[in-house]
């Protein structure tokens, strides 16, 4: 999975009192204990309530941060509830003027943004947090080993060699031997592998493997096998590379590590294609594709799977190839909005630009005195501009050929979204208009009822027939429900999965509520009284109990 974090923002240095070691350890123990959420936010709130009720402001901050993590696990995507609590935890930490909590809450939020590929939003936060961490003694930080390891991920993603120093710094604060230390050794090996230093890469992979075997960490051992396969591939030893990847996949399946199995399967498929073993490739890609399709944030991997499937087809099945290319286009359009290469390259340029600016500032400060300062500053400034210009132009040359195509694709994608949204919106508007007609018919019927004229009886019958035809029938409801699921499939599935006790009558109320129908509009449409709608909601609240508030939190999420 792609990650990106780097750092550079002007920090306003502050003289703050140092927190006690015992207090830091206490906070760390709470985080490690409570950060293992189940998919039930009601239970999560109850478990964390002791933090919220505490008179200690630091405990309140932990409550907001950990609850944000809980909603992230529950929804398994970017969501408004997590966003609210993450930002609230950061805001309260800043009010308290606690550097350790400020850094941790920002890292906690950054990990959430990283996991769900919100790259553009992530960059400024990580840059700021990395700079702030330079102003704090690591012994006074909360979970420094996790913080520095996270910074290492970010710099590794943008292929910056400072990643290695962050990784090594994290190891100074973690238990050895442990799964964490094995993971960091493995990450350092990957940095050397990216720099084509195969000897150093294999050395760190072997160290990581030794730790994993010593502590019995089979999951880490499986991942190391996959990374060692990359070394053999670069050496041209494809058969050994394939052998290691098959072992990796076997362990991943045994311990149900779908994500690692997916990555290893994609690598194995590439190698087997080089060995012309296409029959094996089709089976491997089918499994990898199934995993990649299960999560929206696996779409980069799904793109790779589809590209490999097209290589296997090689023009042999035009119909199937057409379907795959259509699917590939949709994924590419989605990635342009999230973690696509364009965003990553732009982020990389930003990092380099910030580094040049920072280097210039350091040199300028060293030459504050002396007659040569002015001339040297001009030279440095020119060099910074030239380097930034070269970096920018280099990126532009790579993107220029795709620029027009990407813009056209973006406009087409927006049109597709608009077309996709129009069906359920049109349906909702249609139902609103029906409500207006029903109100008019009811008023006319009321006037007839109040009249003593026998000549209006026939007209009354006709109006009653028209009123009945405008009410929501089972057939109309079926059509409405299908259109609703097309537009709000994720919402509908979340409701069905988490509230299996709901009946069809409950779903009608919930779906109309999602479309902002009020009680009066619901009663008109369903042909019942407003009191009947209110009683239905009261019965629903009694049925769901504590989960009723969660239901309406889900309904309110846009």
Coordinates of C-alpha atoms in Angstrom, one line a residue:
X1 CA 0.0 0.0 0.0
X2 CA 1.2 3.4 -0.9
X3 CA 2.3 5.8 1.8
X4 CA 3.5 9.3 1.9
X5 CA 4.8 11.5 4.6
X6 CA 7.4 14.1 4.8
X7 CA 8.1 17.1 6.7
X8 CA 9.0 20.7 6.7
X9 CA 6.9 23.5 8.2
X10 CA 8.0 26.4 10.2
X11 CA 7.6 25.5 13.9
X12 CA 7.0 28.1 16.5
X13 CA 9.4 26.9 19.2
X14 CA 7.8 26.8 22.7
X15 CA 9.3 26.4 26.1
X16 CA 7.1 23.7 27.7
X17 CA 7.4 21.8 30.9
X18 CA 8.7 18.2 30.5
X19 CA 6.1 15.5 31.2
X20 CA 7.1 12.9 33.8
X21 CA 8.3 9.5 32.5
X22 CA 5.7 7.8 34.6
X23 CA 2.9 9.8 33.1
X24 CA 4.1 9.1 29.5
X25 CA 4.2 5.3 30.3
X26 CA 0.7 5.5 31.7
X27 CA -0.6 7.2 28.5
X28 CA 1.2 4.6 26.4
X29 CA -0.3 1.7 28.3
X30 CA -3.8 3.1 27.8
X31 CA -3.2 3.6 24.0
X32 CA -1.8 0.1 23.5
X33 CA -4.6 -1.4 25.6
X34 CA -7.6 0.4 24.1
X35 CA -6.5 0.7 20.5
X36 CA -7.7 -2.8 19.7
X37 CA -11.3 -2.0 18.6
X38 CA -14.1 -4.4 17.7
X39 CA -16.6 -3.4 15.0
X40 CA -19.1 -2.0 17.5
X41 CA -18.8 1.7 18.3
X42 CA -21.5 1.4 21.1
X43 CA -19.2 -1.0 23.0
X44 CA -16.2 1.2 22.2
X45 CA -17.8 4.3 23.7
X46 CA -18.7 2.4 26.8
X47 CA -15.1 1.0 27.1
X48 CA -13.6 4.5 26.7
X49 CA -16.2 6.4 28.8
X50 CA -13.8 6.4 31.9
X51 CA -11.5 8.6 29.8
X52 CA -14.2 11.0 28.8
X53 CA -15.6 11.3 32.4
X54 CA -12.1 11.9 33.8
X55 CA -11.3 15.4 35.1
X56 CA -7.8 15.0 33.5
X57 CA -7.8 16.9 30.2
X58 CA -5.2 14.4 28.8
X59 CA -7.6 11.6 29.3
X60 CA -10.3 13.5 27.4
X61 CA -7.9 13.9 24.5
X62 CA -7.1 10.2 24.5
X63 CA -10.9 9.5 24.5
X64 CA -11.4 11.6 21.3
X65 CA -8.4 10.1 19.5
X66 CA -9.1 6.5 20.4
X67 CA -12.8 6.9 19.6
X68 CA -11.8 8.3 16.2
X69 CA -9.9 5.1 15.6
X70 CA -12.9 3.0 16.6
X71 CA -15.1 4.7 14.0
X72 CA -12.4 4.2 11.4
X73 CA -12.4 0.4 12.1
X74 CA -16.2 0.3 12.1
X75 CA -16.8 2.1 8.8
X76 CA -13.5 0.9 7.2
X77 CA -13.3 4.1 5.1
X78 CA -13.0 7.8 5.4
X79 CA -15.9 9.0 7.5
X80 CA -17.2 12.2 9.2
X81 CA -17.3 10.8 12.7
X82 CA -13.6 9.8 12.7
X83 CA -12.7 13.1 11.1
X84 CA -14.5 15.0 13.9
X85 CA -12.9 13.2 16.7
X86 CA -9.4 13.2 15.2
X87 CA -9.5 16.9 14.7
X88 CA -11.0 17.5 18.2
X89 CA -8.1 15.5 19.8
X90 CA -5.5 17.6 18.0
X91 CA -7.3 20.9 18.8
X92 CA -7.5 20.0 22.6
X93 CA -3.9 18.9 22.7
X94 CA -2.8 22.3 21.2
X95 CA -5.0 24.1 23.8
X96 CA -3.3 22.1 26.5
X97 CA 0.1 23.1 25.0
X98 CA 1.4 19.6 25.4
X99 CA 4.0 18.8 22.7
X100 CA 4.0 15.0 23.3
X101 CA 0.2 14.9 22.9
X102 CA 0.3 17.2 19.9
X103 CA 2.8 15.0 18.1
X104 CA 1.0 11.8 18.9
X105 CA -2.5 13.0 18.0
X106 CA -1.2 14.3 14.7
X107 CA 0.6 11.0 14.0
X108 CA -2.6 9.1 14.9
X109 CA -4.6 11.2 12.4
X110 CA -1.9 10.9 9.8
X111 CA -1.9 7.1 10.0
X112 CA -5.7 7.2 9.3
X113 CA -5.2 9.4 6.3
X114 CA -2.3 7.3 5.1
X115 CA -4.3 4.0 5.4
X116 CA -7.1 5.4 3.3
X117 CA -4.8 7.1 0.7
X118 CA -5.8 10.7 1.5
X119 CA -2.4 11.8 0.3
X120 CA -2.9 15.6 -0.4
X121 CA -4.5 16.1 3.0
X122 CA -1.8 14.1 4.7
X123 CA 1.3 15.8 3.5
X124 CA 1.1 19.2 5.3
X125 CA 0.2 17.4 8.6
X126 CA 3.1 15.0 8.4
X127 CA 5.6 17.7 7.4
X128 CA 4.6 19.8 10.4
X129 CA 4.7 16.8 12.8
X130 CA 8.2 15.7 11.7
X131 CA 9.5 19.2 12.3
X132 CA 7.9 19.4 15.7
X133 CA 9.4 16.1 16.7
X134 CA 12.8 17.6 16.2
X135 CA 12.1 20.1 19.0
X136 CA 11.2 17.4 21.6
X137 CA 13.4 14.9 23.4
X138 CA 12.4 11.4 22.1
X139 CA 12.3 10.2 25.7
X140 CA 9.5 12.7 26.3
X141 CA 7.4 11.6 23.3
X142 CA 4.5 9.2 23.4
X143 CA 5.4 5.9 21.6
X144 CA 8.6 7.3 19.9
X145 CA 9.3 3.9 18.3
X146 CA 6.0 4.0 16.4
X147 CA 6.3 7.7 15.5
X148 CA 9.8 7.3 14.0
X149 CA 8.9 4.1 12.2
X150 CA 5.9 5.9 10.7
X151 CA 8.1 8.8 9.5
X152 CA 10.4 6.1 8.0
X153 CA 7.4 4.7 6.0
X154 CA 6.7 8.2 4.6
X155 CA 10.3 8.9 3.5
X156 CA 10.6 5.4 2.1
X157 CA 7.6 5.9 0.0
X158 CA 9.1 9.0 -1.7
X159 CA 12.4 7.2 -2.0
X160 CA 14.3 9.5 0.4
X161 CA 17.3 7.9 2.0
X162 CA 16.5 9.6 5.3
X163 CA 14.0 6.8 5.8
X164 CA 16.8 4.6 7.0
X165 CA 17.8 7.0 9.7
X166 CA 14.2 7.2 10.9
X167 CA 14.0 3.4 11.0
X168 CA 17.2 3.1 13.0
X169 CA 16.1 5.8 15.4
X170 CA 12.8 3.9 16.0
X171 CA 14.8 0.8 16.9
X172 CA 16.5 2.6 19.8
X173 CA 13.2 2.8 21.6
X174 CA 11.7 -0.6 20.9
X175 CA 12.0 -3.9 22.6
X176 CA 14.5 -6.3 21.0
X177 CA 14.0 -9.0 19.8
X178 CA 10.3 -8.4 18.8
X179 CA 8.0 -8.4 15.9
X180 CA 8.4 -4.6 15.7
X181 CA 12.2 -4.8 15.5
X182 CA 11.9 -7.6 12.9
X183 CA 9.6 -5.4 10.9
X184 CA 11.9 -2.4 11.0
X185 CA 14.9 -4.5 9.9
X186 CA 12.9 -5.7 7.0
X187 CA 11.9 -2.1 6.1
X188 CA 15.6 -1.1 6.1
X189 CA 16.3 -4.0 3.8
X190 CA 13.6 -2.7 1.4
X191 CA 15.3 0.8 1.4
X192 CA 18.6 -0.8 0.3
X193 CA 16.7 -2.9 -2.3
X194 CA 15.2 0.2 -3.8
X195 CA 18.7 1.8 -4.0
X196 CA 19.8 -1.4 -5.8
X197 CA 22.2 -2.3 -3.0
X198 CA 21.3 -6.0 -3.1
X199 CA 24.0 -7.1 -0.6
X200 CA 22.9 -4.7 2.1
X201 CA 19.3 -5.5 1.4
X202 CA 19.8 -9.3 1.8
X203 CA 21.9 -8.7 5.0
X204 CA 19.0 -6.8 6.7
X205 CA 16.4 -9.4 5.3
X206 CA 18.5 -12.2 6.9
X207 CA 18.7 -10.3 10.2
X208 CA 14.9 -9.7 10.2
X209 CA 14.4 -13.4 9.3
X210 CA 16.6 -14.5 12.3
X211 CA 14.5 -12.4 14.7
X212 CA 11.2 -13.6 13.3
X213 CA 12.3 -17.3 13.7
X214 CA 13.7 -16.6 17.2
X215 CA 10.4 -15.2 18.5
X216 CA 8.2 -17.5 16.4
X217 CA 6.6 -14.7 14.3
X218 CA 5.4 -16.7 11.2
X219 CA 3.5 -13.8 9.7
X220 CA 6.7 -11.6 9.6
X221 CA 8.6 -14.6 8.3
X222 CA 6.2 -14.9 5.4
X223 CA 6.6 -11.3 4.4
X224 CA 10.4 -11.6 4.6
X225 CA 10.3 -14.5 2.1
X226 CA 8.4 -12.3 -0.3
X227 CA 11.0 -9.5 0.0
X228 CA 13.9 -11.9 -0.5
X229 CA 12.2 -13.1 -3.6
X230 CA 12.6 -9.5 -5.0
X231 CA 16.4 -9.7 -4.5
X232 CA 16.6 -13.0 -6.4
X233 CA 14.4 -11.5 -9.2
X234 CA 16.8 -8.5 -9.6
X235 CA 19.7 -11.0 -9.7
X236 CA 17.9 -12.8 -12.6
X237 CA 17.2 -16.0 -10.6
X238 CA 13.5 -16.2 -11.4
X239 CA 12.9 -19.8 -10.3
X240 CA 14.2 -19.1 -6.7
X241 CA 12.2 -15.9 -6.6
X242 CA 9.1 -17.8 -7.5
X243 CA 9.8 -20.5 -4.9
X244 CA 10.1 -17.9 -2.1
X245 CA 6.9 -16.1 -3.2
X246 CA 5.0 -19.4 -3.2
X247 CA 6.2 -20.0 0.4
X248 CA 5.1 -16.5 1.2
X249 CA 1.6 -17.1 -0.2
X250 CA 1.3 -20.4 1.6
X251 CA 2.0 -18.8 5.0
X252 CA -0.3 -15.9 4.2
X253 CA -3.2 -18.2 3.4
X254 CA -2.5 -20.3 6.5
X255 CA -2.6 -17.2 8.8
X256 CA -5.3 -15.5 6.7
X257 CA -3.2 -12.4 5.8
X258 CA -5.1 -11.4 2.7
X259 CA -3.3 -8.2 2.1
X260 CA 0.2 -9.9 2.1
X261 CA -1.2 -12.8 0.0
X262 CA -2.4 -10.3 -2.6
X263 CA 0.9 -8.5 -2.9
X264 CA 2.9 -11.7 -3.1
X265 CA 0.5 -13.1 -5.7
X266 CA 0.9 -10.1 -7.9
X267 CA 4.7 -10.4 -7.7
X268 CA 4.5 -14.1 -8.4
X269 CA 2.3 -13.6 -11.4
X270 CA 4.8 -11.1 -12.9
X271 CA 7.6 -13.6 -12.5
X272 CA 5.7 -16.5 -13.9
X273 CA 4.8 -14.5 -16.9
X274 CA 8.5 -14.0 -17.5
X275 CA 8.8 -17.8 -17.2
X276 CA 5.9 -18.3 -19.7
X277 CA 3.8 -20.2 -17.0
X278 CA 0.5 -18.5 -18.0
X279 CA -1.7 -21.4 -16.8
X280 CA -0.6 -20.9 -13.2
X281 CA -0.8 -17.1 -13.6
X282 CA -4.6 -17.1 -14.4
X283 CA -5.3 -19.0 -11.2
X284 CA -3.1 -16.8 -9.1
X285 CA -4.6 -13.6 -10.5
X286 CA -8.1 -14.8 -9.9
X287 CA -7.4 -15.1 -6.2
X288 CA -5.5 -11.9 -6.0
X289 CA -8.3 -10.0 -7.9
X290 CA -10.9 -11.3 -5.5
X291 CA -8.9 -9.9 -2.5
X292 CA -8.1 -6.6 -4.4
X293 CA -11.8 -6.1 -5.1
X294 CA -12.8 -6.5 -1.4
X295 CA -11.6 -3.1 -0.3
X296 CA -11.7 0.3 -2.0
X297 CA -8.2 1.2 -0.8
X298 CA -6.8 -1.9 -2.6
X299 CA -7.6 -0.4 -6.0
X300 CA -4.0 0.3 -6.9
X301 CA -3.4 -3.5 -6.6
X302 CA -6.6 -4.2 -8.5
X303 CA -5.2 -2.1 -11.3
X304 CA -2.1 -4.2 -11.4
X305 CA -4.1 -7.4 -11.4
X306 CA -6.2 -6.2 -14.4
X307 CA -3.1 -5.1 -16.3
X308 CA -1.6 -8.6 -15.8
X309 CA -4.8 -10.3 -16.9
X310 CA -4.6 -8.3 -20.1
X311 CA -1.0 -9.5 -20.6
X312 CA -2.2 -13.1 -20.2
X313 CA -5.1 -12.6 -22.7
X314 CA -2.8 -11.0 -25.2
X315 CA -5.7 -10.4 -27.7
X316 CA -7.0 -14.0 -27.5
X317 CA -10.5 -13.0 -26.1
X318 CA -11.6 -9.6 -27.5
X319 CA -14.9 -9.5 -25.5
X320 CA -13.2 -10.3 -22.1
X321 CA -10.4 -7.9 -22.9
X322 CA -12.9 -5.1 -23.6
X323 CA -14.6 -5.6 -20.2
X324 CA -11.2 -5.6 -18.4
X325 CA -10.2 -2.4 -20.2
X326 CA -13.4 -0.7 -19.1
X327 CA -12.8 -1.7 -15.6
X328 CA -9.2 -0.5 -15.7
X329 CA -10.4 2.9 -17.0
X330 CA -12.8 3.3 -14.0
X331 CA -10.1 2.4 -11.5
X332 CA -7.6 4.8 -13.1
X333 CA -10.2 7.6 -12.9
X334 CA -10.7 6.7 -9.2
X335 CA -7.0 6.7 -8.4
X336 CA -6.6 10.1 -10.0
X337 CA -8.8 11.4 -7.1
X338 CA -7.0 9.5 -4.4
X339 CA -3.5 8.0 -4.5
X340 CA -2.7 8.1 -8.2
X341 CA 0.8 8.6 -9.5
X342 CA 0.0 12.2 -10.4
X343 CA -0.7 13.0 -6.7
X344 CA 2.4 11.1 -5.6
X345 CA 4.7 12.8 -8.1
X346 CA 3.3 16.2 -7.1
X347 CA 3.9 15.3 -3.4
X348 CA 7.5 14.2 -4.2
X349 CA 8.2 17.6 -5.9
X350 CA 6.8 19.4 -2.9
X351 CA 9.2 17.4 -0.6
X352 CA 12.2 18.2 -2.7
X353 CA 11.3 21.9 -2.9
X354 CA 10.9 22.1 0.9
X355 CA 14.3 20.4 1.3
X356 CA 16.0 22.9 -0.9
X357 CA 14.3 25.8 0.9
X358 CA 15.4 24.4 4.2
X359 CA 19.0 23.9 3.1
X360 CA 19.1 27.5 1.8
X361 CA 17.8 28.8 5.2
X362 CA 20.5 26.9 7.1
X363 CA 23.3 28.2 5.0
X364 CA 21.9 31.8 5.2
X365 CA 21.8 31.6 9.0
X366 CA 25.4 30.4 9.1
X367 CA 26.4 33.4 7.0
X368 CA 24.5 36.1 9.0
X369 CA 27.7 38.0 9.5
X370 CA 30.3 39.1 7.0
X371 CA 30.4 41.1 3.8
X372 CA 30.0 38.0 1.7
X373 CA 26.6 37.2 3.1
X374 CA 24.7 39.2 0.5
X375 CA 26.4 37.6 -2.5
X376 CA 26.4 34.1 -1.1
X377 CA 22.6 34.5 -0.3
X378 CA 21.9 35.5 -3.9
X379 CA 23.9 32.5 -5.2
X380 CA 22.0 30.2 -2.8
X381 CA 18.7 31.7 -3.8
X382 CA 19.5 31.3 -7.5
X383 CA 20.6 27.7 -6.9
X384 CA 17.3 27.0 -5.0
X385 CA 15.3 28.5 -7.8
X386 CA 17.3 26.5 -10.4
X387 CA 17.0 23.3 -8.5
X388 CA 13.3 23.8 -7.9
X389 CA 12.8 24.7 -11.6
X390 CA 14.8 21.6 -12.7
X391 CA 12.7 19.4 -10.4
X392 CA 9.5 21.0 -11.6
X393 CA 10.4 20.7 -15.3
X394 CA 11.5 17.2 -14.9
X395 CA 8.2 16.3 -13.4
X396 CA 6.4 18.3 -16.1
X397 CA 8.1 16.4 -18.9
X398 CA 6.9 13.1 -17.5
X399 CA 3.3 14.4 -17.1
X400 CA 3.0 16.5 -20.2
X401 CA 2.1 13.6 -22.5
X402 CA -0.7 12.6 -20.2
X403 CA -2.0 16.1 -19.1
X404 CA -4.7 16.5 -21.8
X405 CA -5.9 12.9 -21.5
X406 CA -6.1 13.1 -17.7
X407 CA -8.2 16.3 -17.9
X408 CA -10.6 14.8 -20.4
X409 CA -10.9 11.7 -18.3
X410 CA -11.6 13.8 -15.3
X411 CA -14.4 15.6 -17.0
X412 CA -15.8 12.4 -18.3
X413 CA -15.6 10.9 -14.8
X414 CA -17.5 13.8 -13.3
X415 CA -20.2 13.5 -16.0
X416 CA -20.5 9.7 -15.2
X417 CA -20.9 10.6 -11.5
X418 CA -23.6 13.2 -12.3
X419 CA -25.4 10.6 -14.5
X420 CA -25.1 8.0 -11.8
X421 CA -26.5 10.3 -9.2
X422 CA -29.4 11.6 -11.3
X423 CA -31.6 8.4 -11.0
X424 CA -32.2 8.4 -7.3
X425 CA -32.3 12.2 -7.1
X426 CA -34.9 12.2 -9.9
X427 CA -36.8 9.5 -8.0
X428 CA -36.8 11.5 -4.8
X429 CA -38.0 14.6 -6.6
X430 CA -40.7 12.6 -8.2
X431 CA -41.9 11.3 -4.8
X432 CA -41.8 14.9 -3.4
X433 CA -44.1 16.0 -6.3
X434 CA -46.4 13.0 -5.5
X435 CA -46.7 14.3 -1.9
X436 CA -47.8 17.7 -3.2
X437 CA -50.5 16.0 -5.4
X438 CA -51.7 13.9 -2.5
X439 CA -52.0 17.0 -0.3
X440 CA -54.2 18.7 -3.0
X441 CA -56.4 15.6 -3.4
X442 CA -56.8 15.3 0.4
X443 CA -57.9 19.0 0.7
X444 CA -60.4 18.5 -2.1
X445 CA -61.8 15.3 -0.5
X446 CA -62.1 17.2 2.8
X447 CA -64.2 19.9 1.1
X448 CA -66.5 17.3 -0.4
X449 CA -66.9 15.6 3.0
X450 CA -68.0 18.9 4.5
X451 CA -70.6 19.4 1.8
X452 CA -74.2 18.1 2.0
X453 CA -74.6 18.0 -1.8
X454 CA -75.5 14.6 -3.1
X455 CA -74.2 15.6 -6.5
X456 CA -70.7 15.6 -5.3
X457 CA -70.7 11.9 -4.4
X458 CA -69.6 10.8 -7.8
X459 CA -66.8 13.4 -7.8
X460 CA -65.8 12.2 -4.4
X461 CA -65.4 8.6 -5.7
X462 CA -63.1 9.8 -8.5
X463 CA -60.9 11.8 -6.2
X464 CA -60.6 8.9 -3.8
X465 CA -59.5 6.6 -6.7
X466 CA -56.9 9.2 -7.8
X467 CA -55.6 9.5 -4.2
X468 CA -55.2 5.7 -3.9
X469 CA -53.2 5.6 -7.2
X470 CA -50.7 8.2 -5.9
X471 CA -49.9 6.3 -2.8
X472 CA -46.7 4.1 -2.7
X473 CA -47.6 0.6 -3.9
X474 CA -45.5 -2.5 -3.4
X475 CA -44.5 -2.4 -7.1
X476 CA -43.5 1.3 -6.8
X477 CA -41.6 0.6 -3.7
X478 CA -39.7 -2.2 -5.4
X479 CA -38.6 0.2 -8.2
X480 CA -37.7 2.9 -5.7
X481 CA -35.7 0.5 -3.6
X482 CA -33.7 -0.8 -6.6
X483 CA -32.7 2.8 -7.5
X484 CA -31.9 3.6 -3.9
X485 CA -29.5 0.7 -3.6
X486 CA -27.7 1.7 -6.8
X487 CA -26.9 5.1 -5.3
X488 CA -26.5 4.2 -1.7
X489 CA -25.3 0.6 -1.9
X490 CA -22.7 1.1 0.9
X491 CA -25.2 2.6 3.2
X492 CA -27.8 -0.1 2.6
X493 CA -25.3 -2.9 3.1
X494 CA -24.0 -1.3 6.3
X495 CA -27.6 -1.1 7.6
X496 CA -28.4 -4.7 6.7
X497 CA -25.1 -6.1 8.1
X498 CA -25.3 -4.3 11.4
X499 CA -29.1 -4.3 12.0
X500 CA -30.4 -7.7 10.9
X501 CA -33.4 -7.3 13.1
X502 CA -34.9 -4.6 10.8
X503 CA -38.1 -5.4 8.9
X504 CA -39.1 -4.1 5.5
X505 CA -41.4 -1.6 7.1
X506 CA -38.5 -0.3 9.1
X507 CA -36.3 0.0 6.0
X508 CA -39.0 2.1 4.3
X509 CA -38.8 4.7 7.1
X510 CA -34.9 4.5 7.2
X511 CA -34.5 4.9 3.4
X512 CA -36.9 7.8 3.2
X513 CA -35.2 9.4 6.2
X514 CA -31.9 9.1 4.4
X515 CA -33.4 11.1 1.5
X516 CA -34.5 13.9 4.0
X517 CA -38.3 13.1 3.9
X518 CA -40.0 14.5 7.0
X519 CA -42.8 12.7 8.9
X520 CA -45.6 14.5 7.0
X521 CA -44.1 13.6 3.6
X522 CA -43.6 10.0 4.7
X523 CA -47.2 9.7 6.0
X524 CA -48.6 11.1 2.7
X525 CA -46.5 8.8 0.6
X526 CA -47.2 5.6 2.5
X527 CA -50.9 6.4 3.1
X528 CA -50.7 6.4 6.9
X529 CA -51.1 9.1 9.6
X530 CA -48.3 11.2 11.0
X531 CA -48.9 9.5 14.3
X532 CA -48.4 6.1 12.7
X533 CA -45.0 7.3 11.4
X534 CA -44.0 8.6 14.9
X535 CA -45.1 5.4 16.5
X536 CA -43.1 3.4 14.0
X537 CA -40.0 5.3 14.9
X538 CA -40.7 4.9 18.6
X539 CA -41.0 1.1 18.2
X540 CA -37.8 1.1 16.2
X541 CA -36.0 2.9 19.0
X542 CA -37.3 0.4 21.5
X543 CA -36.3 -2.5 19.3
X544 CA -32.7 -1.2 18.8
X545 CA -32.0 0.2 22.2
X546 CA -28.5 1.5 22.5
X547 CA -27.9 0.9 18.8
X548 CA -30.6 3.4 17.8
X549 CA -28.3 6.4 18.1
X550 CA -25.7 4.6 16.0
X551 CA -28.3 4.0 13.3
X552 CA -29.0 7.7 13.0
X553 CA -25.3 8.5 13.0
X554 CA -24.9 6.3 10.0
X555 CA -28.0 7.9 8.3
X556 CA -26.5 11.4 8.9
X557 CA -23.2 10.5 7.2
X558 CA -23.2 12.0 3.7

